[in-house]
């Protein structure tokens, strides 16, 4: 169960954030509306929100998830892989230090974007990507190990269509994963039940399991009906403006239990 989530309102400069896709420029009014609906959905799942003010200097700072790995036993503050995002760390770390006793830090030359980190119960999958380097992934793995968790590293550098590991997968519950086709044969997933997405629904892979519900991007009826059939109630949310900056549902919050 999660009881709290950190969110940060998108800033007026949001459209200047990093992107690798060509989906057009985000419309700020729609961005803010979609972010409000996202926050409402978190609250409807029982979370109390810790709302941080917009940060005009860091257009990607609404994607708070990348800055910290939060676990029930401790937190790891990351060193983001994009230099323009390094200045986002301080404000998130201040909040994390307020709520967590055991806080560890990724150190240079390690880099980690926590969008590459997928918690699956007592195990963590860590993507090595354009943002998370091997050094960072190994530091993180060591910290998770010290908290009593296992982890495995998954190299996604060969996949040009996803920025982070979690752009292409999500953990639901009971050893069940949602994955894009390119991740279906990852050996580390062989003991898991996989829900494989077809090529038109890949963006929906970044869904978010929250206190018995699943937040899913709107417009992906295949996945949504499959989840409902499996007994997961879903909440569909418009994500178009965040998708324009490579963002998904999980990146917009840091969920934890306190
Ligand atoms: C970036 O490129 O860093 C942002 N525009 C998007 C970050 C998305 N974060 C995530 O998937 N965890």
PDB file of C-alpha atoms and ligand atoms in Angstrom:
ATOM      1  CA  UNK A   1       0.000   0.000   0.000  1.00  0.00           C
ATOM      2  CA  UNK A   2       1.093   3.551  -0.694  1.00  0.00           C
ATOM      3  CA  UNK A   3      -0.008   6.428   1.493  1.00  0.00           C
ATOM      4  CA  UNK A   4       1.863   9.423   0.050  1.00  0.00           C
ATOM      5  CA  UNK A   5       3.182  10.732  -3.231  1.00  0.00           C
ATOM      6  CA  UNK A   6       5.466  13.596  -4.177  1.00  0.00           C
ATOM      7  CA  UNK A   7       4.351  15.541  -7.239  1.00  0.00           C
ATOM      8  CA  UNK A   8       5.620  18.740  -8.813  1.00  0.00           C
ATOM      9  CA  UNK A   9       3.409  20.977 -10.911  1.00  0.00           C
ATOM     10  CA  UNK A  10       4.694  21.493 -14.473  1.00  0.00           C
ATOM     11  CA  UNK A  11       6.360  24.882 -14.927  1.00  0.00           C
ATOM     12  CA  UNK A  12       5.474  27.510 -17.531  1.00  0.00           C
ATOM     13  CA  UNK A  13       8.627  26.481 -19.387  1.00  0.00           C
ATOM     14  CA  UNK A  14       7.553  22.810 -19.574  1.00  0.00           C
ATOM     15  CA  UNK A  15       7.655  22.729 -23.384  1.00  0.00           C
ATOM     16  CA  UNK A  16      11.441  23.246 -23.305  1.00  0.00           C
ATOM     17  CA  UNK A  17      11.979  19.856 -21.695  1.00  0.00           C
ATOM     18  CA  UNK A  18      14.036  17.112 -23.273  1.00  0.00           C
ATOM     19  CA  UNK A  19      12.465  14.907 -25.891  1.00  0.00           C
ATOM     20  CA  UNK A  20      13.425  12.230 -28.366  1.00  0.00           C
ATOM     21  CA  UNK A  21      10.060  12.037 -30.107  1.00  0.00           C
ATOM     22  CA  UNK A  22       8.481  14.186 -32.759  1.00  0.00           C
ATOM     23  CA  UNK A  23       4.939  14.582 -31.432  1.00  0.00           C
ATOM     24  CA  UNK A  24       4.751  18.383 -31.423  1.00  0.00           C
ATOM     25  CA  UNK A  25       4.990  21.000 -28.709  1.00  0.00           C
ATOM     26  CA  UNK A  26       3.078  20.493 -25.456  1.00  0.00           C
ATOM     27  CA  UNK A  27       0.219  22.933 -24.834  1.00  0.00           C
ATOM     28  CA  UNK A  28       0.703  24.315 -21.319  1.00  0.00           C
ATOM     29  CA  UNK A  29      -2.981  24.671 -20.541  1.00  0.00           C
ATOM     30  CA  UNK A  30      -3.574  21.027 -21.445  1.00  0.00           C
ATOM     31  CA  UNK A  31      -0.421  19.975 -19.576  1.00  0.00           C
ATOM     32  CA  UNK A  32      -1.737  21.575 -16.393  1.00  0.00           C
ATOM     33  CA  UNK A  33      -5.188  20.048 -16.873  1.00  0.00           C
ATOM     34  CA  UNK A  34      -3.732  16.586 -17.417  1.00  0.00           C
ATOM     35  CA  UNK A  35      -1.484  17.004 -14.383  1.00  0.00           C
ATOM     36  CA  UNK A  36      -4.454  18.029 -12.210  1.00  0.00           C
ATOM     37  CA  UNK A  37      -6.407  14.957 -13.368  1.00  0.00           C
ATOM     38  CA  UNK A  38      -3.371  12.798 -12.556  1.00  0.00           C
ATOM     39  CA  UNK A  39      -3.157  14.269  -9.041  1.00  0.00           C
ATOM     40  CA  UNK A  40      -6.902  13.714  -8.564  1.00  0.00           C
ATOM     41  CA  UNK A  41      -6.436  10.066  -9.589  1.00  0.00           C
ATOM     42  CA  UNK A  42      -3.654   9.593  -7.037  1.00  0.00           C
ATOM     43  CA  UNK A  43      -5.879  11.086  -4.350  1.00  0.00           C
ATOM     44  CA  UNK A  44      -8.770   8.856  -5.391  1.00  0.00           C
ATOM     45  CA  UNK A  45      -6.430   5.892  -4.775  1.00  0.00           C
ATOM     46  CA  UNK A  46      -5.988   7.085  -1.194  1.00  0.00           C
ATOM     47  CA  UNK A  47      -2.670   8.941  -1.496  1.00  0.00           C
ATOM     48  CA  UNK A  48      -1.900  12.142   0.339  1.00  0.00           C
ATOM     49  CA  UNK A  49       0.022  14.425  -2.016  1.00  0.00           C
ATOM     50  CA  UNK A  50       3.162  16.368  -1.183  1.00  0.00           C
ATOM     51  CA  UNK A  51       2.920  19.099  -3.794  1.00  0.00           C
ATOM     52  CA  UNK A  52       6.120  20.871  -4.805  1.00  0.00           C
ATOM     53  CA  UNK A  53       6.077  24.230  -6.535  1.00  0.00           C
ATOM     54  CA  UNK A  54       6.921  24.505 -10.233  1.00  0.00           C
ATOM     55  CA  UNK A  55      10.608  25.015 -11.010  1.00  0.00           C
ATOM     56  CA  UNK A  56      11.053  27.274 -14.035  1.00  0.00           C
ATOM     57  CA  UNK A  57      14.746  26.498 -14.357  1.00  0.00           C
ATOM     58  CA  UNK A  58      14.099  22.806 -14.858  1.00  0.00           C
ATOM     59  CA  UNK A  59      11.412  22.065 -17.439  1.00  0.00           C
ATOM     60  CA  UNK A  60      11.650  18.298 -16.874  1.00  0.00           C
ATOM     61  CA  UNK A  61      11.275  18.606 -13.113  1.00  0.00           C
ATOM     62  CA  UNK A  62       7.636  17.520 -13.150  1.00  0.00           C
ATOM     63  CA  UNK A  63       8.992  14.029 -13.938  1.00  0.00           C
ATOM     64  CA  UNK A  64       9.906  13.611 -10.273  1.00  0.00           C
ATOM     65  CA  UNK A  65      10.191   9.845 -10.399  1.00  0.00           C
ATOM     66  CA  UNK A  66      13.607   9.961 -12.055  1.00  0.00           C
ATOM     67  CA  UNK A  67      15.274  11.598  -9.059  1.00  0.00           C
ATOM     68  CA  UNK A  68      14.833   8.958  -6.367  1.00  0.00           C
ATOM     69  CA  UNK A  69      14.247   5.263  -5.826  1.00  0.00           C
ATOM     70  CA  UNK A  70      11.922   4.914  -2.849  1.00  0.00           C
ATOM     71  CA  UNK A  71      11.518   1.563  -1.116  1.00  0.00           C
ATOM     72  CA  UNK A  72       9.893   0.634   2.192  1.00  0.00           C
ATOM     73  CA  UNK A  73      13.380   0.127   3.673  1.00  0.00           C
ATOM     74  CA  UNK A  74      15.261   3.132   2.357  1.00  0.00           C
ATOM     75  CA  UNK A  75      15.712   5.628  -0.446  1.00  0.00           C
ATOM     76  CA  UNK A  76      18.398   6.163  -3.064  1.00  0.00           C
ATOM     77  CA  UNK A  77      18.769   9.665  -4.494  1.00  0.00           C
ATOM     78  CA  UNK A  78      19.950   9.442  -8.092  1.00  0.00           C
ATOM     79  CA  UNK A  79      22.451  11.317 -10.225  1.00  0.00           C
ATOM     80  CA  UNK A  80      20.379  11.883 -13.379  1.00  0.00           C
ATOM     81  CA  UNK A  81      21.878  10.941 -16.708  1.00  0.00           C
ATOM     82  CA  UNK A  82      20.939  14.231 -18.440  1.00  0.00           C
ATOM     83  CA  UNK A  83      23.026  17.167 -17.191  1.00  0.00           C
ATOM     84  CA  UNK A  84      20.089  19.574 -17.570  1.00  0.00           C
ATOM     85  CA  UNK A  85      18.299  17.587 -14.854  1.00  0.00           C
ATOM     86  CA  UNK A  86      21.028  17.613 -12.184  1.00  0.00           C
ATOM     87  CA  UNK A  87      19.584  20.744 -10.575  1.00  0.00           C
ATOM     88  CA  UNK A  88      16.361  18.868  -9.836  1.00  0.00           C
ATOM     89  CA  UNK A  89      17.969  16.715  -7.186  1.00  0.00           C
ATOM     90  CA  UNK A  90      18.156  19.126  -4.270  1.00  0.00           C
ATOM     91  CA  UNK A  91      14.473  19.916  -3.826  1.00  0.00           C
ATOM     92  CA  UNK A  92      13.417  16.271  -4.054  1.00  0.00           C
ATOM     93  CA  UNK A  93      16.218  15.115  -1.745  1.00  0.00           C
ATOM     94  CA  UNK A  94      15.051  17.604   0.908  1.00  0.00           C
ATOM     95  CA  UNK A  95      11.608  16.001   0.974  1.00  0.00           C
ATOM     96  CA  UNK A  96      13.000  12.466   0.897  1.00  0.00           C
ATOM     97  CA  UNK A  97      15.300  13.176   3.836  1.00  0.00           C
ATOM     98  CA  UNK A  98      12.320  14.359   5.831  1.00  0.00           C
ATOM     99  CA  UNK A  99      10.491  11.056   5.434  1.00  0.00           C
ATOM    100  CA  UNK A 100      13.294   8.456   5.184  1.00  0.00           C
ATOM    101  CA  UNK A 101      15.981   7.594   7.754  1.00  0.00           C
ATOM    102  CA  UNK A 102      18.103   5.533   5.390  1.00  0.00           C
ATOM    103  CA  UNK A 103      19.008   7.700   2.373  1.00  0.00           C
ATOM    104  CA  UNK A 104      21.830   6.711   0.024  1.00  0.00           C
ATOM    105  CA  UNK A 105      23.202   8.631  -2.953  1.00  0.00           C
ATOM    106  CA  UNK A 106      24.362   7.621  -6.425  1.00  0.00           C
ATOM    107  CA  UNK A 107      27.805   9.113  -6.974  1.00  0.00           C
ATOM    108  CA  UNK A 108      29.733  10.110 -10.086  1.00  0.00           C
ATOM    109  CA  UNK A 109      30.692   8.592 -12.468  1.00  0.00           C
ATOM    110  CA  UNK A 110      27.496   6.641 -11.840  1.00  0.00           C
ATOM    111  CA  UNK A 111      24.300   7.966 -13.383  1.00  0.00           C
ATOM    112  CA  UNK A 112      20.794   6.693 -12.728  1.00  0.00           C
ATOM    113  CA  UNK A 113      17.372   7.896 -13.863  1.00  0.00           C
ATOM    114  CA  UNK A 114      14.877   6.117 -11.645  1.00  0.00           C
ATOM    115  CA  UNK A 115      12.588   5.641 -14.637  1.00  0.00           C
ATOM    116  CA  UNK A 116      14.976   2.775 -15.303  1.00  0.00           C
ATOM    117  CA  UNK A 117      14.128   1.122 -12.007  1.00  0.00           C
ATOM    118  CA  UNK A 118      11.177  -1.231 -11.785  1.00  0.00           C
ATOM    119  CA  UNK A 119      10.206  -2.554  -8.372  1.00  0.00           C
ATOM    120  CA  UNK A 120       8.676  -6.031  -8.479  1.00  0.00           C
ATOM    121  CA  UNK A 121       8.019  -6.947  -4.868  1.00  0.00           C
ATOM    122  CA  UNK A 122      11.330  -7.869  -3.231  1.00  0.00           C
ATOM    123  CA  UNK A 123      13.174  -7.710  -6.557  1.00  0.00           C
ATOM    124  CA  UNK A 124      14.187  -4.729  -8.680  1.00  0.00           C
ATOM    125  CA  UNK A 125      14.863  -4.630 -12.415  1.00  0.00           C
ATOM    126  CA  UNK A 126      17.407  -1.934 -13.280  1.00  0.00           C
ATOM    127  CA  UNK A 127      17.727  -0.801 -16.879  1.00  0.00           C
ATOM    128  CA  UNK A 128      21.068   0.235 -18.329  1.00  0.00           C
ATOM    129  CA  UNK A 129      20.058   2.891 -20.794  1.00  0.00           C
ATOM    130  CA  UNK A 130      21.096   6.160 -22.415  1.00  0.00           C
ATOM    131  CA  UNK A 131      20.561   7.706 -18.934  1.00  0.00           C
ATOM    132  CA  UNK A 132      21.551   4.992 -16.457  1.00  0.00           C
ATOM    133  CA  UNK A 133      25.102   3.780 -16.885  1.00  0.00           C
ATOM    134  CA  UNK A 134      26.551   0.518 -15.708  1.00  0.00           C
ATOM    135  CA  UNK A 135      28.409   2.196 -12.868  1.00  0.00           C
ATOM    136  CA  UNK A 136      25.216   3.783 -11.542  1.00  0.00           C
ATOM    137  CA  UNK A 137      23.218   0.586 -11.974  1.00  0.00           C
ATOM    138  CA  UNK A 138      25.805  -1.337  -9.930  1.00  0.00           C
ATOM    139  CA  UNK A 139      25.862   1.281  -7.164  1.00  0.00           C
ATOM    140  CA  UNK A 140      22.080   1.127  -6.991  1.00  0.00           C
ATOM    141  CA  UNK A 141      22.103  -2.647  -6.968  1.00  0.00           C
ATOM    142  CA  UNK A 142      24.519  -2.546  -4.002  1.00  0.00           C
ATOM    143  CA  UNK A 143      22.304  -0.144  -2.059  1.00  0.00           C
ATOM    144  CA  UNK A 144      19.197  -2.230  -2.756  1.00  0.00           C
ATOM    145  CA  UNK A 145      21.107  -5.289  -1.630  1.00  0.00           C
ATOM    146  CA  UNK A 146      21.993  -3.523   1.627  1.00  0.00           C
ATOM    147  CA  UNK A 147      18.240  -2.902   2.105  1.00  0.00           C
ATOM    148  CA  UNK A 148      17.622  -6.651   1.635  1.00  0.00           C
ATOM    149  CA  UNK A 149      16.373  -6.598  -1.971  1.00  0.00           C
ATOM    150  CA  UNK A 150      17.660  -8.514  -4.987  1.00  0.00           C
ATOM    151  CA  UNK A 151      18.055  -6.930  -8.402  1.00  0.00           C
ATOM    152  CA  UNK A 152      18.960  -7.692 -11.975  1.00  0.00           C
ATOM    153  CA  UNK A 153      20.389  -5.430 -14.662  1.00  0.00           C
ATOM    154  CA  UNK A 154      18.745  -5.252 -18.067  1.00  0.00           C
ATOM    155  CA  UNK A 155      20.581  -3.597 -20.915  1.00  0.00           C
ATOM    156  CA  UNK A 156      18.140  -1.624 -23.070  1.00  0.00           C
ATOM    157  CA  UNK A 157      20.716   0.448 -24.963  1.00  0.00           C
ATOM    158  CA  UNK A 158      19.856  -1.450 -28.138  1.00  0.00           C
ATOM    159  CA  UNK A 159      16.206  -0.354 -27.999  1.00  0.00           C
ATOM    160  CA  UNK A 160      15.797   3.013 -29.671  1.00  0.00           C
ATOM    161  CA  UNK A 161      12.048   3.310 -28.989  1.00  0.00           C
ATOM    162  CA  UNK A 162      12.197   3.561 -25.187  1.00  0.00           C
ATOM    163  CA  UNK A 163      13.965   6.136 -23.051  1.00  0.00           C
ATOM    164  CA  UNK A 164      13.824   4.210 -19.781  1.00  0.00           C
ATOM    165  CA  UNK A 165      13.217   0.594 -18.848  1.00  0.00           C
ATOM    166  CA  UNK A 166       9.824   1.540 -17.452  1.00  0.00           C
ATOM    167  CA  UNK A 167       8.880   3.239 -20.723  1.00  0.00           C
ATOM    168  CA  UNK A 168       8.497  -0.370 -21.889  1.00  0.00           C
ATOM    169  CA  UNK A 169       7.317  -2.311 -18.869  1.00  0.00           C
ATOM    170  CA  UNK A 170       5.441  -2.243 -15.580  1.00  0.00           C
ATOM    171  CA  UNK A 171       5.037  -4.604 -12.643  1.00  0.00           C
ATOM    172  CA  UNK A 172       1.425  -5.216 -11.669  1.00  0.00           C
ATOM    173  CA  UNK A 173       1.316  -7.728  -8.811  1.00  0.00           C
ATOM    174  CA  UNK A 174       1.769 -11.446  -8.226  1.00  0.00           C
ATOM    175  CA  UNK A 175       4.674 -11.864 -10.621  1.00  0.00           C
ATOM    176  CA  UNK A 176       2.822 -10.280 -13.511  1.00  0.00           C
ATOM    177  CA  UNK A 177       4.465  -7.792 -15.882  1.00  0.00           C
ATOM    178  CA  UNK A 178       3.230  -5.683 -18.775  1.00  0.00           C
ATOM    179  CA  UNK A 179       5.924  -5.552 -21.474  1.00  0.00           C
ATOM    180  CA  UNK A 180       6.470  -4.254 -24.978  1.00  0.00           C
ATOM    181  CA  UNK A 181       7.319  -6.818 -27.630  1.00  0.00           C
ATOM    182  CA  UNK A 182      11.048  -6.004 -27.591  1.00  0.00           C
ATOM    183  CA  UNK A 183      11.221  -7.010 -23.908  1.00  0.00           C
ATOM    184  CA  UNK A 184       9.173 -10.189 -24.167  1.00  0.00           C
ATOM    185  CA  UNK A 185      12.220 -12.479 -24.376  1.00  0.00           C
ATOM    186  CA  UNK A 186      14.329 -10.886 -21.659  1.00  0.00           C
ATOM    187  CA  UNK A 187      15.663 -13.922 -19.735  1.00  0.00           C
ATOM    188  CA  UNK A 188      15.136 -12.183 -16.366  1.00  0.00           C
ATOM    189  CA  UNK A 189      11.380 -12.125 -17.073  1.00  0.00           C
ATOM    190  CA  UNK A 190      11.084 -15.836 -17.777  1.00  0.00           C
ATOM    191  CA  UNK A 191       9.551 -16.642 -14.361  1.00  0.00           C
ATOM    192  CA  UNK A 192       6.891 -13.961 -14.702  1.00  0.00           C
ATOM    193  CA  UNK A 193       3.467 -13.925 -16.348  1.00  0.00           C
ATOM    194  CA  UNK A 194       3.746 -11.452 -19.194  1.00  0.00           C
ATOM    195  CA  UNK A 195       1.076  -9.286 -20.728  1.00  0.00           C
ATOM    196  CA  UNK A 196       2.624  -8.439 -24.104  1.00  0.00           C
ATOM    197  CA  UNK A 197       1.524  -5.295 -25.866  1.00  0.00           C
ATOM    198  CA  UNK A 198       0.999  -5.058 -29.587  1.00  0.00           C
ATOM    199  CA  UNK A 199       2.946  -2.446 -31.493  1.00  0.00           C
ATOM    200  CA  UNK A 200       0.092   0.100 -31.513  1.00  0.00           C
ATOM    201  CA  UNK A 201      -0.199   0.084 -27.709  1.00  0.00           C
ATOM    202  CA  UNK A 202       3.433   0.299 -26.611  1.00  0.00           C
ATOM    203  CA  UNK A 203       3.077   3.650 -24.878  1.00  0.00           C
ATOM    204  CA  UNK A 204       0.569   2.016 -22.495  1.00  0.00           C
ATOM    205  CA  UNK A 205       3.326  -0.199 -21.042  1.00  0.00           C
ATOM    206  CA  UNK A 206       4.109   2.524 -18.541  1.00  0.00           C
ATOM    207  CA  UNK A 207       1.051   1.899 -16.383  1.00  0.00           C
ATOM    208  CA  UNK A 208       0.982   2.300 -12.623  1.00  0.00           C
ATOM    209  CA  UNK A 209      -0.290  -0.178 -10.073  1.00  0.00           C
ATOM    210  CA  UNK A 210      -1.579   1.741  -7.069  1.00  0.00           C
ATOM    211  CA  UNK A 211      -3.425   0.349  -4.066  1.00  0.00           C
ATOM    212  CA  UNK A 212      -5.399  -2.200  -6.068  1.00  0.00           C
ATOM    213  CA  UNK A 213      -6.075  -0.049  -9.132  1.00  0.00           C
ATOM    214  CA  UNK A 214      -4.105   0.486 -12.294  1.00  0.00           C
ATOM    215  CA  UNK A 215      -3.596   3.906 -13.798  1.00  0.00           C
ATOM    216  CA  UNK A 216      -3.311   3.549 -17.549  1.00  0.00           C
ATOM    217  CA  UNK A 217      -2.894   6.049 -20.381  1.00  0.00           C
ATOM    218  CA  UNK A 218      -6.204   6.729 -22.151  1.00  0.00           C
ATOM    219  CA  UNK A 219      -6.591   5.441 -25.691  1.00  0.00           C
ATOM    220  CA  UNK A 220      -5.237   1.915 -25.316  1.00  0.00           C
ATOM    221  CA  UNK A 221      -8.362  -0.262 -25.202  1.00  0.00           C
ATOM    222  CA  UNK A 222      -6.527  -3.552 -25.777  1.00  0.00           C
ATOM    223  CA  UNK A 223      -4.502  -3.317 -22.585  1.00  0.00           C
ATOM    224  CA  UNK A 224      -7.302  -1.715 -20.643  1.00  0.00           C
ATOM    225  CA  UNK A 225      -9.749  -4.528 -21.378  1.00  0.00           C
ATOM    226  CA  UNK A 226      -7.123  -7.183 -20.719  1.00  0.00           C
ATOM    227  CA  UNK A 227      -6.403  -5.664 -17.309  1.00  0.00           C
ATOM    228  CA  UNK A 228     -10.092  -5.420 -16.481  1.00  0.00           C
ATOM    229  CA  UNK A 229     -10.595  -9.075 -17.488  1.00  0.00           C
ATOM    230  CA  UNK A 230      -7.792 -10.057 -15.139  1.00  0.00           C
ATOM    231  CA  UNK A 231      -9.661  -8.276 -12.354  1.00  0.00           C
ATOM    232  CA  UNK A 232      -7.649  -5.055 -12.118  1.00  0.00           C
ATOM    233  CA  UNK A 233      -9.884  -1.958 -11.944  1.00  0.00           C
ATOM    234  CA  UNK A 234      -8.343   0.717 -14.191  1.00  0.00           C
ATOM    235  CA  UNK A 235      -8.339   4.507 -14.276  1.00  0.00           C
ATOM    236  CA  UNK A 236      -7.570   5.885 -17.746  1.00  0.00           C
ATOM    237  CA  UNK A 237      -5.842   9.259 -17.930  1.00  0.00           C
ATOM    238  CA  UNK A 238      -5.008  11.578 -20.827  1.00  0.00           C
ATOM    239  CA  UNK A 239      -1.241  11.706 -21.153  1.00  0.00           C
ATOM    240  CA  UNK A 240      -0.764  13.244 -24.604  1.00  0.00           C
ATOM    241  CA  UNK A 241       1.241  16.281 -23.459  1.00  0.00           C
ATOM    242  CA  UNK A 242       3.622  14.295 -21.262  1.00  0.00           C
ATOM    243  CA  UNK A 243       4.132  11.741 -24.028  1.00  0.00           C
ATOM    244  CA  UNK A 244       5.474  14.598 -26.178  1.00  0.00           C
ATOM    245  CA  UNK A 245       8.424  14.799 -23.759  1.00  0.00           C
ATOM    246  CA  UNK A 246       8.915  11.020 -23.409  1.00  0.00           C
ATOM    247  CA  UNK A 247       7.045  11.014 -20.106  1.00  0.00           C
ATOM    248  CA  UNK A 248       4.606   8.441 -18.822  1.00  0.00           C
ATOM    249  CA  UNK A 249       2.332   7.863 -15.847  1.00  0.00           C
ATOM    250  CA  UNK A 250       4.915   6.576 -13.414  1.00  0.00           C
ATOM    251  CA  UNK A 251       7.328   9.488 -13.940  1.00  0.00           C
ATOM    252  CA  UNK A 252       4.910  12.076 -12.602  1.00  0.00           C
ATOM    253  CA  UNK A 253       5.019  10.962  -8.982  1.00  0.00           C
ATOM    254  CA  UNK A 254       7.113   9.314  -6.268  1.00  0.00           C
ATOM    255  CA  UNK A 255       4.906   6.991  -4.291  1.00  0.00           C
ATOM    256  CA  UNK A 256       5.699   5.694  -0.837  1.00  0.00           C
ATOM    257  CA  UNK A 257       4.321   4.357   2.438  1.00  0.00           C
ATOM    258  CA  UNK A 258       4.867   6.367   5.613  1.00  0.00           C
TER     259      UNK A 258
HETATM  260  C1  LIG B   1      13.540  13.433 -19.955  1.00  0.00           C
HETATM  261  O1  LIG B   1      13.927  13.262 -21.116  1.00  0.00           O
HETATM  262  O2  LIG B   1      14.275  13.267 -18.991  1.00  0.00           O
HETATM  263  C2  LIG B   1      12.092  13.872 -19.730  1.00  0.00           C
HETATM  264  N1  LIG B   1      11.692  14.677 -20.824  1.00  0.00           N
HETATM  265  C3  LIG B   1      11.179  12.679 -19.600  1.00  0.00           C
HETATM  266  C4  LIG B   1      11.442  11.849 -18.406  1.00  0.00           C
HETATM  267  C5  LIG B   1      10.493  10.730 -18.300  1.00  0.00           C
HETATM  268  N2  LIG B   1      10.698   9.999 -17.122  1.00  0.00           N
HETATM  269  C6  LIG B   1      10.407   8.730 -16.973  1.00  0.00           C
HETATM  270  O3  LIG B   1      10.000   8.064 -17.909  1.00  0.00           O
HETATM  271  N3  LIG B   1      10.624   8.176 -15.776  1.00  0.00           N
END
